Amino acid sequence: MTRPLFLIGFMAAGKSTVGRAAAISLGRRFVDLDDEIAKDLGEPPAALVARDEPAFRRAEAAALARVIQDSTKYDLVIATGGGAAAHPGNLERMREAGVVIALTVSLDEARRRAASGGPRPNLARADVDELYARRELVYRRAHAGVATDGIARDEVVARVIAVARAADRLGDRALGAAYLALGDRTYAVTVGDDPLDGALVARAFGERRPTKLAIITDDNVGRHHGAAAKRALEHAGLDVAHTATIAAGEASKSLAEYARLHDELVGAGLDRGSAIVGLGGGVVGDLAGFVASTFMRGIPVVHWPTTLVAMTDSAIGGKTGVDLAAGKNLVGTFWQPRLVACHLPVLATLPARERRAAFGELWKYALLDGEDTWAATEALATWAAQPTEGPAPRELEGVIRRAATYKAWIVGRDERELRGERALLNLGHTVGHAIESAAGGRLVHGEAIALGLVASCRVSHALGLTDDTLEPRVTAALRATGLDADLDPHLTPEVLARVGVDKKRAGKTLRFVAIRTLGACELVDMSVADLPSFLRPTSAL
Amino acid sequence: MTRPLFLIGFMAAGKSTVGRAAAISLGRRFVDLDDEIAKDLGEPPAALVARDEPAFRRAEAAALARVIQDSTKYDLVIATGGGAAAHPGNLERMREAGVVIALTVSLDEARRRAASGGPRPNLARADVDELYARRELVYRRAHAGVATDGIARDEVVARVIAVARAADRLGDRALGAAYLALGDRTYAVTVGDDPLDGALVARAFGERRPTKLAIITDDNVGRHHGAAAKRALEHAGLDVAHTATIAAGEASKSLAEYARLHDELVGAGLDRGSAIVGLGGGVVGDLAGFVASTFMRGIPVVHWPTTLVAMTDSAIGGKTGVDLAAGKNLVGTFWQPRLVACHLPVLATLPARERRAAFGELWKYALLDGEDTWAATEALATWAAQPTEGPAPRELEGVIRRAATYKAWIVGRDERELRGERALLNLGHTVGHAIESAAGGRLVHGEAIALGLVASCRVSHALGLTDDTLEPRVTAALRATGLDADLDPHLTPEVLARVGVDKKRAGKTLRFVAIRTLGACELVDMSVADLPSFLRPTSAL
């Protein structure tokens, strides 16, 4: 049997209609969980919810258990009620049994749809805003999120089907993955404690197996993992025609290296049917992705991230690029990979400084995602701060999966940063990038982002969006994982000037990601000219 | 009133259902021409077609005239019968009154749809293959072609609406344009005898007006038209922040120039909301498009082609790129422009050699498009072959429009060359590129393509696909427009080796565009090893 496909989401997201259409296309049976409950109860679920919600939730859990049991006999698509995933244990059971896709809908749109489709009791309630916000945190734990606002029903169905197919291709690895639901560019981020797995890469290509592969890596990573990577790919029957090695470090993110790599790939006989595997951290990933996006006008890329930052951030979402003298990432493309496969054992050789720096991005996700992720990140502080390299604790897998799932969720709904949502991921980056750039190699990316998060706390406070407990809480967390949180020495005139050429600037206004509290960040437009005074230490105001 | 939208296309292409849905979205009335005819006749059209087709065609023409008259009072979407556009004069009347979109469907798919939707008499006829081929030549004269095979109904409707909106934005220029129906990347190719028009560029951006513009041009074109271009854009209220000038010639299509242009644009203060105008021939267009596709991960580009080759070929279709030492266009992207605006007066300064060379591409389109376009191209031979530069004859506008319409038709249905259809445009290019590359600047692109067309004749003959009259006909035509058609001196070992690294090679097989006869070209897979013997002169075999 194929794993069951569960659709979760808020009322009026379209779970039943989309599920029914997807089931037809996939050749599966469709089950509406509310219909199952109604059969069990002999009355419509809405009536029992109104009279005795706990009893309804028990009936729902029982129906869910039965459907999961049925899924060992039939191929199923299952639509659930809006609250099913929120009831303790249900979401975990669905995630363990099959692939869970959240259909998302804005509250305004849900209200519009409900108004035109007959009474939906809960949407009339006064506390629905709060309910909606709570539910969103739950839905975000799905394997994939598919937006439905302003998107034709057929297209929503097509995206759901694409996720189901991507999961089918992955076989046993399907359930531990997060998926970016991007239609014909849908792909998975897998996280596991196994070594580099060539068969997983081969599966991700499906029937379009590449004629040849080139590995792009750097000299450090290549020394540790290059031979194993080549072996793993060849063991899976893939033809590794070439390994291209760049010097480790940000200086390799140049148009000169970009040009040299193209020459190497042509020399190695790669053609339009070939593909690239990027084996390394953010620099390798950005460069390998950019080269893949333009080599013979674009060939596929798979990312094998070897740093914690790459696993949780830079390898996911398709942003590629190189730097110019004037700033970072000023040249690049959007080019989604075919797969991002995170294998924890490669982190054992990660230098202690890189590991610490990664917590800059991990704290960013904790601020975006809320208290649960914050606590899970805090639990890793001892490992983060230890002075030498060493194997990752078991708990890391969950934190990587949370970060990857959050990023997949955002990018799946705003791939090209057009709707503002993806811009949330720039939390800490506007000032962080400028600090990194001005430091000229003295800071690594995550260290600069850590300082950028402190900057975000200050600006958010100056704008009156948050209270004065946020900055101390963030700096304490950063320091517990061994990161420098002392922003002031970095606020040089050069840094402030560099924020002005950041590509996120539109005209003379800056779009800044501000923090209200953990799990509640938002975009604000502010004047570039206000930045210096907003960044002054709170005590100095 | 808005101009009426006409849907034409083969039986079962979906004209009525798509038209009805598009009318609702656009807020217009829907008219089914066959229903109008039925009202006039008091009987179903099918009955009259079977009994007296000429009488039916007269009734159809009358109904069409009445509907066009009505379109001055109401905003209309009009679906026509499969044969309406083929009847003499009808298509011209529709094109003059409004925007004509052809819904295309493969014959196999049309038969499948017809079989499941009740009897459709014509599809059962023995000569339907021939009817289909004849009709396709007619439908191709629409303003835009929208494919329907394997594409969800909602998506087809969305593409139709996008063409209607693009046409609305263009105002008076809408009807002389060809449209590439690419969903949210839909754009127009306009052809006119007016000077460079900044207002047209501004209209193409719609409500997303760029913060700043940079013009990219070369030193020759800049000298003739740079000042006028800047003035025209500024006159339309656009902010031209910078003009970047490259050296004329293929040598500028390098990663070095590409890098330098990015630095210049950052220096000029361009940001993510800015756009680029490419003013020049193929080299400028390929480079400006490539820079636009990667500057801050992509900003819009508008092409103002100043050569005949650029107007009819290189500026249309979104292929961008630069060369490597190993071959042409090995690095690049697919990046569709916002508009391609062809203004004939700029051709008056086109050097005689460039003008002649352009006929390499124009003969290619004539071979692809059939006898009508061949005859229209022959009529330009005197102008083509004249020894000095000079203003273009009136007839050129029609030939450019035919070539642009053909290319728009192909690209609109196979943007990324995935379905093979777009690869037809490589007719003459496989060998032509190798000759151009080996000539190291002694030949311009079109001159090499002309020789590549002769190569295509020979390979097609060696494969037994065409008779021995094709090559003499093609060489005579090339020579009448002043082009060298003497292939043999160019068939050096170096050229044959270069064909082997052409990016259209997949493995050791070459995908070659072969010619059966005018208007009937097709892709064939052949071994790279067979090429030398296939290219030997026919008389030597």
mmCIF file of N, CA and C in Angstrom, chain A residues 19-92:
data_model
loop_
_atom_site.group_PDB
_atom_site.id
_atom_site.type_symbol
_atom_site.label_atom_id
_atom_site.label_comp_id
_atom_site.label_asym_id
_atom_site.label_seq_id
_atom_site.Cartn_x
_atom_site.Cartn_y
_atom_site.Cartn_z
ATOM 1 N N GLY A 19 -9.300 17.199 -1.647
ATOM 2 C CA GLY A 19 -8.997 15.798 -1.368
ATOM 3 C C GLY A 19 -9.704 14.864 -2.332
ATOM 4 N N ARG A 20 -10.954 15.161 -2.609
ATOM 5 C CA ARG A 20 -11.741 14.331 -3.521
ATOM 6 C C ARG A 20 -11.092 14.337 -4.919
ATOM 7 N N ALA A 21 -10.727 15.538 -5.401
ATOM 8 C CA ALA A 21 -10.120 15.644 -6.744
ATOM 9 C C ALA A 21 -8.750 14.968 -6.772
ATOM 10 N N ALA A 22 -7.971 15.154 -5.694
ATOM 11 C CA ALA A 22 -6.635 14.552 -5.664
ATOM 12 C C ALA A 22 -6.743 13.026 -5.656
ATOM 13 N N ALA A 23 -7.734 12.505 -4.927
ATOM 14 C CA ALA A 23 -7.925 11.048 -4.855
ATOM 15 C C ALA A 23 -8.210 10.474 -6.240
ATOM 16 N N ILE A 24 -9.038 11.179 -7.018
ATOM 17 C CA ILE A 24 -9.336 10.703 -8.380
ATOM 18 C C ILE A 24 -8.054 10.656 -9.207
ATOM 19 N N SER A 25 -7.284 11.765 -9.183
ATOM 20 C CA SER A 25 -6.057 11.811 -9.991
ATOM 21 C C SER A 25 -5.059 10.754 -9.561
ATOM 22 N N LEU A 26 -4.985 10.492 -8.260
ATOM 23 C CA LEU A 26 -4.003 9.534 -7.753
ATOM 24 C C LEU A 26 -4.525 8.095 -7.786
ATOM 25 N N GLY A 27 -5.792 7.930 -8.178
ATOM 26 C CA GLY A 27 -6.377 6.593 -8.197
ATOM 27 C C GLY A 27 -6.533 5.998 -6.801
ATOM 28 N N ARG A 28 -6.924 6.828 -5.824
ATOM 29 C CA ARG A 28 -7.093 6.343 -4.453
ATOM 30 C C ARG A 28 -8.543 6.530 -3.990
ATOM 31 N N ARG A 29 -8.859 5.915 -2.853
ATOM 32 C CA ARG A 29 -10.158 6.168 -2.233
ATOM 33 C C ARG A 29 -10.090 7.469 -1.444
ATOM 34 N N PHE A 30 -11.220 8.194 -1.399
ATOM 35 C CA PHE A 30 -11.285 9.406 -0.600
ATOM 36 C C PHE A 30 -12.112 9.156 0.652
ATOM 37 N N VAL A 31 -11.600 9.629 1.792
ATOM 38 C CA VAL A 31 -12.322 9.500 3.069
ATOM 39 C C VAL A 31 -12.429 10.886 3.703
ATOM 40 N N ASP A 32 -13.649 11.279 4.047
ATOM 41 C CA ASP A 32 -13.832 12.518 4.798
ATOM 42 C C ASP A 32 -14.020 12.129 6.263
ATOM 43 N N LEU A 33 -13.091 12.520 7.122
ATOM 44 C CA LEU A 33 -13.108 12.051 8.509
ATOM 45 C C LEU A 33 -14.410 12.451 9.219
ATOM 46 N N ASP A 34 -14.921 13.644 8.908
ATOM 47 C CA ASP A 34 -16.179 14.068 9.531
ATOM 48 C C ASP A 34 -17.347 13.152 9.139
ATOM 49 N N ASP A 35 -17.337 12.654 7.894
ATOM 50 C CA ASP A 35 -18.393 11.712 7.484
ATOM 51 C C ASP A 35 -18.290 10.414 8.282
ATOM 52 N N GLU A 36 -17.039 9.969 8.523
ATOM 53 C CA GLU A 36 -16.820 8.749 9.310
ATOM 54 C C GLU A 36 -17.365 8.928 10.722
ATOM 55 N N ILE A 37 -17.080 10.109 11.293
ATOM 56 C CA ILE A 37 -17.553 10.382 12.657
ATOM 57 C C ILE A 37 -19.085 10.406 12.677
ATOM 58 N N ALA A 38 -19.673 11.045 11.666
ATOM 59 C CA ALA A 38 -21.135 11.123 11.602
ATOM 60 C C ALA A 38 -21.753 9.722 11.555
ATOM 61 N N LYS A 39 -21.106 8.835 10.767
ATOM 62 C CA LYS A 39 -21.616 7.457 10.689
ATOM 63 C C LYS A 39 -21.566 6.799 12.064
ATOM 64 N N ASP A 40 -20.424 6.987 12.781
ATOM 65 C CA ASP A 40 -20.268 6.383 14.104
ATOM 66 C C ASP A 40 -21.316 6.903 15.077
ATOM 67 N N LEU A 41 -21.571 8.222 14.997
ATOM 68 C CA LEU A 41 -22.419 8.864 16.003
ATOM 69 C C LEU A 41 -23.896 8.793 15.653
ATOM 70 N N GLY A 42 -24.182 8.685 14.381
ATOM 71 C CA GLY A 42 -25.568 8.779 13.959
ATOM 72 C C GLY A 42 -26.122 10.195 14.038
ATOM 73 N N GLU A 43 -25.225 11.167 14.095
ATOM 74 C CA GLU A 43 -25.679 12.576 14.065
ATOM 75 C C GLU A 43 -24.564 13.420 13.433
ATOM 76 N N PRO A 44 -24.873 14.614 12.921
ATOM 77 C CA PRO A 44 -23.827 15.435 12.314
ATOM 78 C C PRO A 44 -22.815 15.888 13.378
ATOM 79 N N PRO A 45 -21.510 15.845 13.071
ATOM 80 C CA PRO A 45 -20.507 16.232 14.062
ATOM 81 C C PRO A 45 -20.761 17.604 14.691
ATOM 82 N N ALA A 46 -21.231 18.566 13.878
ATOM 83 C CA ALA A 46 -21.419 19.927 14.385
ATOM 84 C C ALA A 46 -22.313 19.938 15.623
ATOM 85 N N ALA A 47 -23.337 19.066 15.611
ATOM 86 C CA ALA A 47 -24.271 19.026 16.747
ATOM 87 C C ALA A 47 -23.551 18.581 18.023
ATOM 88 N N LEU A 48 -22.702 17.527 17.882
ATOM 89 C CA LEU A 48 -22.001 17.024 19.077
ATOM 90 C C LEU A 48 -20.951 18.030 19.542
ATOM 91 N N VAL A 49 -20.253 18.694 18.577
ATOM 92 C CA VAL A 49 -19.253 19.700 18.963
ATOM 93 C C VAL A 49 -19.902 20.748 19.857
ATOM 94 N N ALA A 50 -21.087 21.202 19.434
ATOM 95 C CA ALA A 50 -21.771 22.264 20.179
ATOM 96 C C ALA A 50 -22.185 21.785 21.571
ATOM 97 N N ARG A 51 -22.594 20.496 21.667
ATOM 98 C CA ARG A 51 -23.131 19.978 22.916
ATOM 99 C C ARG A 51 -22.027 19.507 23.858
ATOM 100 N N ASP A 52 -21.012 18.797 23.301
ATOM 101 C CA ASP A 52 -20.013 18.147 24.153
ATOM 102 C C ASP A 52 -18.729 17.956 23.352
ATOM 103 N N GLU A 53 -17.883 18.999 23.279
ATOM 104 C CA GLU A 53 -16.703 18.936 22.416
ATOM 105 C C GLU A 53 -15.755 17.794 22.803
ATOM 106 N N PRO A 54 -15.474 17.585 24.121
ATOM 107 C CA PRO A 54 -14.579 16.464 24.475
ATOM 108 C C PRO A 54 -15.061 15.123 23.917
ATOM 109 N N ALA A 55 -16.372 14.869 23.979
ATOM 110 C CA ALA A 55 -16.895 13.622 23.434
ATOM 111 C C ALA A 55 -16.655 13.551 21.930
ATOM 112 N N PHE A 56 -16.845 14.699 21.270
ATOM 113 C CA PHE A 56 -16.595 14.733 19.836
ATOM 114 C C PHE A 56 -15.134 14.409 19.549
ATOM 115 N N ARG A 57 -14.208 14.989 20.322
ATOM 116 C CA ARG A 57 -12.774 14.763 20.075
ATOM 117 C C ARG A 57 -12.418 13.283 20.274
ATOM 118 N N ARG A 58 -13.077 12.631 21.255
ATOM 119 C CA ARG A 58 -12.820 11.199 21.447
ATOM 120 C C ARG A 58 -13.305 10.402 20.230
ATOM 121 N N ALA A 59 -14.487 10.767 19.737
ATOM 122 C CA ALA A 59 -15.012 10.077 18.554
ATOM 123 C C ALA A 59 -14.100 10.307 17.347
ATOM 124 N N GLU A 60 -13.573 11.533 17.255
ATOM 125 C CA GLU A 60 -12.682 11.881 16.146
ATOM 126 C C GLU A 60 -11.406 11.044 16.197
ATOM 127 N N ALA A 61 -10.807 10.935 17.407
ATOM 128 C CA ALA A 61 -9.573 10.166 17.554
ATOM 129 C C ALA A 61 -9.811 8.698 17.206
ATOM 130 N N ALA A 62 -10.981 8.178 17.598
ATOM 131 C CA ALA A 62 -11.298 6.780 17.296
ATOM 132 C C ALA A 62 -11.449 6.580 15.789
ATOM 133 N N ALA A 63 -12.146 7.522 15.140
ATOM 134 C CA ALA A 63 -12.334 7.417 13.684
ATOM 135 C C ALA A 63 -10.987 7.507 12.981
ATOM 136 N N LEU A 64 -10.118 8.397 13.465
ATOM 137 C CA LEU A 64 -8.792 8.538 12.862
ATOM 138 C C LEU A 64 -8.001 7.230 12.975
ATOM 139 N N ALA A 65 -8.039 6.623 14.170
ATOM 140 C CA ALA A 65 -7.319 5.352 14.366
ATOM 141 C C ALA A 65 -7.836 4.292 13.399
ATOM 142 N N ARG A 66 -9.164 4.266 13.185
ATOM 143 C CA ARG A 66 -9.728 3.256 12.293
ATOM 144 C C ARG A 66 -9.307 3.496 10.846
ATOM 145 N N VAL A 67 -9.296 4.780 10.443
ATOM 146 C CA VAL A 67 -8.913 5.109 9.068
ATOM 147 C C VAL A 67 -7.448 4.757 8.834
ATOM 148 N N ILE A 68 -6.602 5.041 9.844
ATOM 149 C CA ILE A 68 -5.184 4.698 9.706
ATOM 150 C C ILE A 68 -5.031 3.186 9.546
ATOM 151 N N GLN A 69 -5.850 2.438 10.306
ATOM 152 C CA GLN A 69 -5.855 0.979 10.180
ATOM 153 C C GLN A 69 -6.267 0.577 8.741
ATOM 154 N N ASP A 70 -7.321 1.235 8.220
ATOM 155 C CA ASP A 70 -7.797 0.934 6.861
ATOM 156 C C ASP A 70 -6.722 1.212 5.815
ATOM 157 N N SER A 71 -5.847 2.176 6.120
ATOM 158 C CA SER A 71 -4.866 2.588 5.103
ATOM 159 C C SER A 71 -3.834 1.496 4.851
ATOM 160 N N THR A 72 -3.819 0.459 5.675
ATOM 161 C CA THR A 72 -2.939 -0.674 5.357
ATOM 162 C C THR A 72 -3.586 -1.584 4.309
ATOM 163 N N LYS A 73 -4.909 -1.371 4.092
ATOM 164 C CA LYS A 73 -5.590 -2.203 3.086
ATOM 165 C C LYS A 73 -5.897 -1.448 1.786
ATOM 166 N N TYR A 74 -6.131 -0.139 1.898
ATOM 167 C CA TYR A 74 -6.501 0.664 0.733
ATOM 168 C C TYR A 74 -5.574 1.861 0.606
ATOM 169 N N ASP A 75 -5.388 2.353 -0.648
ATOM 170 C CA ASP A 75 -4.689 3.624 -0.863
ATOM 171 C C ASP A 75 -5.683 4.759 -0.609
ATOM 172 N N LEU A 76 -5.367 5.625 0.356
ATOM 173 C CA LEU A 76 -6.356 6.613 0.791
ATOM 174 C C LEU A 76 -5.866 8.053 0.687
ATOM 175 N N VAL A 77 -6.821 8.955 0.442
ATOM 176 C CA VAL A 77 -6.648 10.388 0.688
ATOM 177 C C VAL A 77 -7.689 10.748 1.737
ATOM 178 N N ILE A 78 -7.249 11.365 2.841
ATOM 179 C CA ILE A 78 -8.142 11.604 3.978
ATOM 180 C C ILE A 78 -8.218 13.099 4.285
ATOM 181 N N ALA A 79 -9.403 13.657 4.230
ATOM 182 C CA ALA A 79 -9.610 15.044 4.654
ATOM 183 C C ALA A 79 -10.072 15.039 6.106
ATOM 184 N N THR A 80 -9.473 15.911 6.913
ATOM 185 C CA THR A 80 -9.827 15.962 8.333
ATOM 186 C C THR A 80 -10.549 17.261 8.649
ATOM 187 N N GLY A 81 -11.245 17.308 9.779
ATOM 188 C CA GLY A 81 -11.880 18.539 10.234
ATOM 189 C C GLY A 81 -10.823 19.544 10.680
ATOM 190 N N GLY A 82 -11.224 20.817 10.748
ATOM 191 C CA GLY A 82 -10.275 21.881 11.073
ATOM 192 C C GLY A 82 -9.554 21.698 12.402
ATOM 193 N N GLY A 83 -10.216 21.051 13.368
ATOM 194 C CA GLY A 83 -9.610 20.905 14.681
ATOM 195 C C GLY A 83 -8.886 19.591 14.898
ATOM 196 N N ALA A 84 -9.024 18.654 13.943
ATOM 197 C CA ALA A 84 -8.491 17.307 14.166
ATOM 198 C C ALA A 84 -6.998 17.321 14.472
ATOM 199 N N ALA A 85 -6.224 18.103 13.676
ATOM 200 C CA ALA A 85 -4.781 18.095 13.843
ATOM 201 C C ALA A 85 -4.368 18.741 15.166
ATOM 202 N N ALA A 86 -5.238 19.594 15.718
ATOM 203 C CA ALA A 86 -4.886 20.333 16.930
ATOM 204 C C ALA A 86 -5.081 19.506 18.202
ATOM 205 N N HIS A 87 -5.857 18.456 18.136
ATOM 206 C CA HIS A 87 -6.115 17.641 19.319
ATOM 207 C C HIS A 87 -4.870 16.812 19.628
ATOM 208 N N PRO A 88 -4.402 16.805 20.897
ATOM 209 C CA PRO A 88 -3.121 16.176 21.223
ATOM 210 C C PRO A 88 -2.983 14.759 20.661
ATOM 211 N N GLY A 89 -1.850 14.505 20.023
ATOM 212 C CA GLY A 89 -1.550 13.166 19.529
ATOM 213 C C GLY A 89 -1.976 12.904 18.104
ATOM 214 N N ASN A 90 -3.052 13.569 17.642
ATOM 215 C CA ASN A 90 -3.572 13.258 16.300
ATOM 216 C C ASN A 90 -2.558 13.551 15.198
ATOM 217 N N LEU A 91 -1.947 14.740 15.264
ATOM 218 C CA LEU A 91 -1.017 15.110 14.204
ATOM 219 C C LEU A 91 0.153 14.137 14.165
ATOM 220 N N GLU A 92 0.674 13.775 15.353
ATOM 221 C CA GLU A 92 1.795 12.835 15.413
ATOM 222 C C GLU A 92 1.389 11.504 14.786
#
